[in-house]
GROMACS .gro file of C-alpha atoms in nm:
model
  335
    1UNK     CA    1   3.356  -8.693  -7.069
    2UNK     CA    2   3.038  -8.783  -7.260
    3UNK     CA    3   2.728  -8.578  -7.187
    4UNK     CA    4   2.460  -8.784  -7.009
    5UNK     CA    5   2.108  -8.802  -7.148
    6UNK     CA    6   1.856  -8.595  -6.956
    7UNK     CA    7   1.576  -8.787  -6.785
    8UNK     CA    8   1.225  -8.730  -6.915
    9UNK     CA    9   0.974  -8.553  -6.694
   10UNK     CA   10   0.770  -8.874  -6.664
   11UNK     CA   11   1.074  -9.065  -6.532
   12UNK     CA   12   1.154  -8.792  -6.280
   13UNK     CA   13   0.796  -8.791  -6.156
   14UNK     CA   14   0.796  -9.171  -6.132
   15UNK     CA   15   1.105  -9.156  -5.908
   16UNK     CA   16   0.923  -8.920  -5.672
   17UNK     CA   17   0.610  -9.139  -5.673
   18UNK     CA   18   0.809  -9.450  -5.581
   19UNK     CA   19   0.995  -9.256  -5.310
   20UNK     CA   20   0.665  -9.141  -5.160
   21UNK     CA   21   0.536  -9.501  -5.130
   22UNK     CA   22   0.846  -9.591  -4.926
   23UNK     CA   23   1.086  -9.743  -5.178
   24UNK     CA   24   1.460  -9.689  -5.126
   25UNK     CA   25   1.687  -9.513  -5.373
   26UNK     CA   26   1.855  -9.845  -5.457
   27UNK     CA   27   1.523 -10.016  -5.521
   28UNK     CA   28   1.401  -9.731  -5.740
   29UNK     CA   29   1.727  -9.738  -5.934
   30UNK     CA   30   1.702 -10.113  -5.999
   31UNK     CA   31   1.336 -10.088  -6.102
   32UNK     CA   32   1.394  -9.802  -6.347
   33UNK     CA   33   1.744  -9.899  -6.457
   34UNK     CA   34   1.905  -9.588  -6.314
   35UNK     CA   35   2.206  -9.517  -6.096
   36UNK     CA   36   2.138  -9.466  -5.727
   37UNK     CA   37   2.313  -9.128  -5.740
   38UNK     CA   38   2.078  -9.012  -6.017
   39UNK     CA   39   1.772  -9.120  -5.819
   40UNK     CA   40   1.907  -8.945  -5.510
   41UNK     CA   41   1.966  -8.620  -5.699
   42UNK     CA   42   1.606  -8.615  -5.829
   43UNK     CA   43   1.465  -8.684  -5.480
   44UNK     CA   44   1.680  -8.408  -5.322
   45UNK     CA   45   1.567  -8.159  -5.585
   46UNK     CA   46   1.202  -8.249  -5.518
   47UNK     CA   47   1.248  -8.212  -5.142
   48UNK     CA   48   1.420  -7.877  -5.177
   49UNK     CA   49   1.221  -7.710  -5.456
   50UNK     CA   50   0.895  -7.916  -5.458
   51UNK     CA   51   0.942  -7.977  -5.833
   52UNK     CA   52   1.133  -8.207  -6.065
   53UNK     CA   53   1.138  -7.953  -6.348
   54UNK     CA   54   1.472  -7.825  -6.473
   55UNK     CA   55   1.573  -7.512  -6.287
   56UNK     CA   56   1.721  -7.204  -6.461
   57UNK     CA   57   2.094  -7.241  -6.508
   58UNK     CA   58   2.326  -6.952  -6.441
   59UNK     CA   59   2.551  -7.034  -6.736
   60UNK     CA   60   2.896  -6.894  -6.794
   61UNK     CA   61   2.960  -6.545  -6.655
   62UNK     CA   62   2.942  -6.258  -6.901
   63UNK     CA   63   3.280  -6.167  -7.045
   64UNK     CA   64   3.188  -5.799  -7.064
   65UNK     CA   65   3.113  -5.627  -6.735
   66UNK     CA   66   2.802  -5.406  -6.696
   67UNK     CA   67   3.032  -5.107  -6.718
   68UNK     CA   68   3.181  -5.240  -7.043
   69UNK     CA   69   2.835  -5.297  -7.185
   70UNK     CA   70   2.742  -4.936  -7.110
   71UNK     CA   71   3.064  -4.817  -7.274
   72UNK     CA   72   3.016  -4.998  -7.606
   73UNK     CA   73   2.643  -4.918  -7.614
   74UNK     CA   74   2.722  -4.550  -7.565
   75UNK     CA   75   2.988  -4.568  -7.836
   76UNK     CA   76   2.761  -4.712  -8.106
   77UNK     CA   77   2.477  -4.480  -8.004
   78UNK     CA   78   2.705  -4.182  -8.073
   79UNK     CA   79   2.853  -4.337  -8.388
   80UNK     CA   80   2.646  -4.623  -8.537
   81UNK     CA   81   2.919  -4.687  -8.797
   82UNK     CA   82   3.160  -4.810  -8.530
   83UNK     CA   83   3.286  -5.155  -8.630
   84UNK     CA   84   3.308  -5.462  -8.407
   85UNK     CA   85   3.686  -5.446  -8.444
   86UNK     CA   86   3.685  -5.093  -8.304
   87UNK     CA   87   3.484  -5.210  -8.003
   88UNK     CA   88   3.712  -5.510  -7.947
   89UNK     CA   89   4.009  -5.272  -7.938
   90UNK     CA   90   3.829  -5.031  -7.702
   91UNK     CA   91   3.756  -5.310  -7.455
   92UNK     CA   92   4.107  -5.452  -7.485
   93UNK     CA   93   4.252  -5.114  -7.388
   94UNK     CA   94   4.017  -5.123  -7.087
   95UNK     CA   95   4.153  -5.465  -6.989
   96UNK     CA   96   3.881  -5.693  -7.134
   97UNK     CA   97   3.963  -5.937  -7.414
   98UNK     CA   98   3.662  -6.046  -7.621
   99UNK     CA   99   3.581  -6.166  -7.972
  100UNK     CA  100   3.367  -6.001  -8.240
  101UNK     CA  101   3.077  -6.249  -8.193
  102UNK     CA  102   3.072  -6.156  -7.823
  103UNK     CA  103   3.034  -5.791  -7.924
  104UNK     CA  104   2.743  -5.880  -8.154
  105UNK     CA  105   2.566  -6.088  -7.888
  106UNK     CA  106   2.611  -5.818  -7.624
  107UNK     CA  107   2.473  -5.539  -7.843
  108UNK     CA  108   2.186  -5.759  -7.956
  109UNK     CA  109   2.082  -5.803  -7.593
  110UNK     CA  110   2.072  -5.421  -7.575
  111UNK     CA  111   1.827  -5.411  -7.867
  112UNK     CA  112   2.091  -5.321  -8.127
  113UNK     CA  113   2.176  -5.518  -8.439
  114UNK     CA  114   2.406  -5.468  -8.734
  115UNK     CA  115   2.216  -5.352  -9.044
  116UNK     CA  116   2.305  -5.213  -9.385
  117UNK     CA  117   2.286  -4.834  -9.379
  118UNK     CA  118   1.997  -4.701  -9.587
  119UNK     CA  119   2.091  -4.475  -9.876
  120UNK     CA  120   1.894  -4.152  -9.861
  121UNK     CA  121   1.921  -3.815 -10.038
  122UNK     CA  122   2.155  -3.555  -9.896
  123UNK     CA  123   1.915  -3.301  -9.744
  124UNK     CA  124   1.972  -2.929  -9.707
  125UNK     CA  125   1.760  -2.723  -9.463
  126UNK     CA  126   1.534  -2.607  -9.747
  127UNK     CA  127   1.469  -2.970  -9.842
  128UNK     CA  128   1.388  -3.061  -9.483
  129UNK     CA  129   1.132  -2.781  -9.456
  130UNK     CA  130   0.970  -2.875  -9.787
  131UNK     CA  131   0.942  -3.240  -9.685
  132UNK     CA  132   0.788  -3.149  -9.351
  133UNK     CA  133   0.541  -2.916  -9.520
  134UNK     CA  134   0.437  -3.188  -9.765
  135UNK     CA  135   0.399  -3.451  -9.491
  136UNK     CA  136   0.192  -3.226  -9.266
  137UNK     CA  137  -0.034  -3.109  -9.549
  138UNK     CA  138  -0.111  -3.463  -9.665
  139UNK     CA  139  -0.098  -3.662  -9.340
  140UNK     CA  140  -0.477  -3.667  -9.303
  141UNK     CA  141  -0.558  -3.728  -9.670
  142UNK     CA  142  -0.797  -4.024  -9.705
  143UNK     CA  143  -0.664  -4.351  -9.848
  144UNK     CA  144  -0.893  -4.308 -10.149
  145UNK     CA  145  -0.693  -4.003 -10.258
  146UNK     CA  146  -0.366  -4.198 -10.266
  147UNK     CA  147  -0.536  -4.483 -10.451
  148UNK     CA  148  -0.612  -4.235 -10.731
  149UNK     CA  149  -0.246  -4.136 -10.783
  150UNK     CA  150  -0.021  -4.262 -11.063
  151UNK     CA  151   0.334  -4.271 -10.927
  152UNK     CA  152   0.626  -4.244 -11.170
  153UNK     CA  153   1.003  -4.228 -11.178
  154UNK     CA  154   1.316  -4.311 -11.374
  155UNK     CA  155   1.586  -4.549 -11.263
  156UNK     CA  156   1.910  -4.698 -11.392
  157UNK     CA  157   1.988  -5.067 -11.371
  158UNK     CA  158   2.339  -5.207 -11.392
  159UNK     CA  159   2.426  -5.517 -11.586
  160UNK     CA  160   2.684  -5.656 -11.346
  161UNK     CA  161   2.686  -5.391 -11.074
  162UNK     CA  162   2.657  -5.433 -10.701
  163UNK     CA  163   2.609  -5.128 -10.482
  164UNK     CA  164   2.841  -5.110 -10.184
  165UNK     CA  165   2.689  -5.124  -9.838
  166UNK     CA  166   2.785  -4.987  -9.501
  167UNK     CA  167   2.670  -5.149  -9.180
  168UNK     CA  168   2.545  -4.959  -8.876
  169UNK     CA  169   2.430  -5.054  -8.528
  170UNK     CA  170   2.069  -4.947  -8.475
  171UNK     CA  171   1.750  -5.031  -8.292
  172UNK     CA  172   1.431  -5.150  -8.459
  173UNK     CA  173   1.247  -4.890  -8.673
  174UNK     CA  174   1.545  -4.649  -8.666
  175UNK     CA  175   1.665  -4.720  -9.020
  176UNK     CA  176   1.588  -4.366  -9.143
  177UNK     CA  177   1.755  -4.177  -8.859
  178UNK     CA  178   2.024  -3.957  -9.019
  179UNK     CA  179   2.302  -4.132  -8.826
  180UNK     CA  180   2.196  -4.466  -8.975
  181UNK     CA  181   2.186  -4.363  -9.341
  182UNK     CA  182   2.425  -4.291  -9.627
  183UNK     CA  183   2.363  -3.966  -9.820
  184UNK     CA  184   2.350  -4.019 -10.198
  185UNK     CA  185   2.304  -3.819 -10.513
  186UNK     CA  186   2.057  -3.931 -10.776
  187UNK     CA  187   2.153  -4.184 -11.046
  188UNK     CA  188   2.488  -4.329 -10.937
  189UNK     CA  189   2.543  -4.517 -11.263
  190UNK     CA  190   2.410  -4.813 -11.460
  191UNK     CA  191   2.368  -4.959 -11.804
  192UNK     CA  192   2.008  -4.895 -11.902
  193UNK     CA  193   1.765  -4.628 -11.796
  194UNK     CA  194   1.397  -4.701 -11.741
  195UNK     CA  195   1.082  -4.494 -11.694
  196UNK     CA  196   0.787  -4.658 -11.525
  197UNK     CA  197   0.466  -4.586 -11.339
  198UNK     CA  198   0.217  -4.766 -11.118
  199UNK     CA  199  -0.092  -4.712 -10.904
  200UNK     CA  200  -0.266  -4.898 -10.625
  201UNK     CA  201  -0.426  -5.114 -10.896
  202UNK     CA  202  -0.099  -5.248 -11.033
  203UNK     CA  203   0.204  -5.166 -11.249
  204UNK     CA  204   0.164  -4.932 -11.544
  205UNK     CA  205   0.391  -4.911 -11.845
  206UNK     CA  206   0.768  -4.958 -11.827
  207UNK     CA  207   0.990  -4.837 -12.111
  208UNK     CA  208   1.360  -4.813 -12.177
  209UNK     CA  209   1.502  -4.466 -12.239
  210UNK     CA  210   1.770  -4.525 -12.502
  211UNK     CA  211   1.905  -4.170 -12.530
  212UNK     CA  212   1.995  -3.896 -12.288
  213UNK     CA  213   1.661  -3.767 -12.171
  214UNK     CA  214   1.569  -3.402 -12.215
  215UNK     CA  215   1.244  -3.214 -12.166
  216UNK     CA  216   1.111  -3.289 -12.514
  217UNK     CA  217   1.182  -3.661 -12.479
  218UNK     CA  218   1.020  -3.667 -12.136
  219UNK     CA  219   0.702  -3.508 -12.270
  220UNK     CA  220   0.703  -3.763 -12.554
  221UNK     CA  221   0.729  -4.046 -12.299
  222UNK     CA  222   0.433  -3.908 -12.106
  223UNK     CA  223   0.235  -3.854 -12.425
  224UNK     CA  224   0.284  -4.216 -12.534
  225UNK     CA  225   0.264  -4.392 -12.198
  226UNK     CA  226   0.090  -4.195 -11.922
  227UNK     CA  227  -0.267  -4.187 -12.053
  228UNK     CA  228  -0.253  -4.548 -12.180
  229UNK     CA  229  -0.135  -4.653 -11.833
  230UNK     CA  230  -0.420  -4.460 -11.670
  231UNK     CA  231  -0.671  -4.634 -11.899
  232UNK     CA  232  -0.520  -4.980 -11.841
  233UNK     CA  233  -0.524  -4.924 -11.465
  234UNK     CA  234  -0.885  -4.799 -11.485
  235UNK     CA  235  -0.809  -4.486 -11.286
  236UNK     CA  236  -1.104  -4.289 -11.155
  237UNK     CA  237  -1.193  -3.949 -11.293
  238UNK     CA  238  -0.970  -3.675 -11.154
  239UNK     CA  239  -0.668  -3.900 -11.102
  240UNK     CA  240  -0.343  -3.731 -11.000
  241UNK     CA  241   0.002  -3.771 -11.155
  242UNK     CA  242   0.318  -3.780 -10.943
  243UNK     CA  243   0.670  -3.709 -11.062
  244UNK     CA  244   0.970  -3.561 -10.884
  245UNK     CA  245   1.137  -3.222 -10.925
  246UNK     CA  246   1.387  -3.318 -11.192
  247UNK     CA  247   1.449  -3.019 -11.422
  248UNK     CA  248   1.286  -3.201 -11.716
  249UNK     CA  249   0.973  -3.248 -11.505
  250UNK     CA  250   0.952  -2.892 -11.379
  251UNK     CA  251   1.043  -2.717 -11.705
  252UNK     CA  252   0.795  -2.453 -11.815
  253UNK     CA  253   0.718  -2.645 -12.135
  254UNK     CA  254   0.641  -2.962 -11.938
  255UNK     CA  255   0.414  -2.779 -11.695
  256UNK     CA  256   0.233  -2.616 -11.988
  257UNK     CA  257   0.195  -2.954 -12.159
  258UNK     CA  258   0.043  -3.106 -11.842
  259UNK     CA  259  -0.191  -2.807 -11.809
  260UNK     CA  260  -0.314  -2.835 -12.170
  261UNK     CA  261  -0.376  -3.206 -12.119
  262UNK     CA  262  -0.570  -3.124 -11.799
  263UNK     CA  263  -0.350  -3.354 -11.591
  264UNK     CA  264  -0.344  -3.288 -11.217
  265UNK     CA  265  -0.010  -3.341 -11.048
  266UNK     CA  266   0.130  -3.344 -10.694
  267UNK     CA  267   0.347  -3.057 -10.577
  268UNK     CA  268   0.648  -3.266 -10.485
  269UNK     CA  269   0.926  -3.184 -10.233
  270UNK     CA  270   1.279  -3.208 -10.373
  271UNK     CA  271   1.518  -3.485 -10.266
  272UNK     CA  272   1.234  -3.715 -10.157
  273UNK     CA  273   1.260  -4.051 -10.338
  274UNK     CA  274   1.177  -4.219 -10.007
  275UNK     CA  275   0.830  -4.065 -10.028
  276UNK     CA  276   0.769  -4.227 -10.366
  277UNK     CA  277   0.652  -4.589 -10.321
  278UNK     CA  278   0.775  -4.676 -10.670
  279UNK     CA  279   1.122  -4.692 -10.513
  280UNK     CA  280   1.013  -5.014 -10.341
  281UNK     CA  281   0.918  -5.160 -10.678
  282UNK     CA  282   1.251  -5.056 -10.830
  283UNK     CA  283   1.440  -5.217 -10.543
  284UNK     CA  284   1.247  -5.544 -10.566
  285UNK     CA  285   1.273  -5.552 -10.944
  286UNK     CA  286   1.650  -5.499 -10.935
  287UNK     CA  287   1.691  -5.789 -10.694
  288UNK     CA  288   1.485  -6.018 -10.916
  289UNK     CA  289   1.668  -5.906 -11.231
  290UNK     CA  290   2.007  -5.966 -11.068
  291UNK     CA  291   1.900  -6.316 -10.963
  292UNK     CA  292   1.836  -6.403 -11.328
  293UNK     CA  293   2.191  -6.291 -11.420
  294UNK     CA  294   2.139  -6.128 -11.762
  295UNK     CA  295   2.453  -6.150 -11.974
  296UNK     CA  296   2.399  -5.857 -12.211
  297UNK     CA  297   2.203  -5.535 -12.249
  298UNK     CA  298   1.932  -5.694 -12.462
  299UNK     CA  299   1.871  -5.965 -12.204
  300UNK     CA  300   1.879  -5.707 -11.926
  301UNK     CA  301   1.603  -5.504 -12.092
  302UNK     CA  302   1.389  -5.812 -12.161
  303UNK     CA  303   1.421  -5.941 -11.805
  304UNK     CA  304   1.339  -5.597 -11.661
  305UNK     CA  305   1.017  -5.590 -11.864
  306UNK     CA  306   0.927  -5.945 -11.762
  307UNK     CA  307   0.986  -5.886 -11.391
  308UNK     CA  308   0.794  -5.557 -11.396
  309UNK     CA  309   0.495  -5.728 -11.554
  310UNK     CA  310   0.504  -5.998 -11.282
  311UNK     CA  311   0.454  -5.750 -10.997
  312UNK     CA  312   0.126  -5.850 -10.826
  313UNK     CA  313  -0.145  -5.587 -10.795
  314UNK     CA  314  -0.165  -5.669 -10.424
  315UNK     CA  315   0.195  -5.549 -10.375
  316UNK     CA  316   0.109  -5.215 -10.536
  317UNK     CA  317  -0.208  -5.188 -10.330
  318UNK     CA  318  -0.023  -5.249 -10.003
  319UNK     CA  319   0.244  -4.990 -10.087
  320UNK     CA  320  -0.023  -4.725 -10.132
  321UNK     CA  321  -0.229  -4.839  -9.833
  322UNK     CA  322   0.066  -4.778  -9.601
  323UNK     CA  323   0.157  -4.439  -9.749
  324UNK     CA  324   0.059  -4.251  -9.434
  325UNK     CA  325   0.345  -4.430  -9.252
  326UNK     CA  326   0.595  -4.259  -9.485
  327UNK     CA  327   0.456  -3.919  -9.399
  328UNK     CA  328   0.455  -4.002  -9.029
  329UNK     CA  329   0.820  -4.108  -9.055
  330UNK     CA  330   0.917  -3.773  -9.208
  331UNK     CA  331   0.746  -3.586  -8.925
  332UNK     CA  332   0.890  -3.817  -8.656
  333UNK     CA  333   1.244  -3.782  -8.795
  334UNK     CA  334   1.195  -3.406  -8.843
  335UNK     CA  335   1.255  -3.419  -9.214
   0.00000   0.00000   0.00000
């Protein structure tokens, strides 16, 4: 049976107006070109509800009972990695047959949606305490201090790689809860290794590391690229350098080199790439590089350099402006 076209609000109101001046349902129908039954239905609705507006419809009954909703919500709250198939089977054993889309819609109404699990470092208690200490010590630092930091890191980029993902059910702003993340170890593989830096004023230098990096090579990279980046970015006097606790960075010779050069540096908590905003730039750059589909190592390196240079200064500025949120997140998630 074909679905009938819904009457406009003006037409419905006109029916009521004609009824109020004494016209019959048949006369109204002939005048407006409508069936008598349609006119009668509009008039009855107006008499009953004092409106011709569409009333809320009850719709089809929910396939999952309130008790079933509580059950699957409790299940994914305990184990966010539960799949829709698992939940379909759980409900089927309880006597309710539903589809996977029904599971998704039901959980979405509970404020839960399926998201890719964030990859975060595997944290030991000592790491947790160090992260909390760092966050609490710097939570009230003024924005100007963070704007005077040069952030740095190394990363590997694959030529044809695609990292696997795992989906979890979570609420908004819960992406860093331990149950919703995947522990990782640093540098899972790739074809070229890069060192780069940036500040709130924009991207600094990006270079390819062609050999296995050791302490001497790292100090050479800093010697050739750190100060030129600081000058290009017009850093204020007393700027601070950030790098993580990789052994090459914390080696006695590297610390001595930094001291002789009079470079200030942040005391950094181990296993904390999420506290380094350069990770956002790496992630965005990798997406853009993959979209250009480089076909060989030479093209991969060229495209990486091009995409890094395209990063707007405003993106860098916003990453640093919101740094306090990262520290707040560490404290909120207790590490």
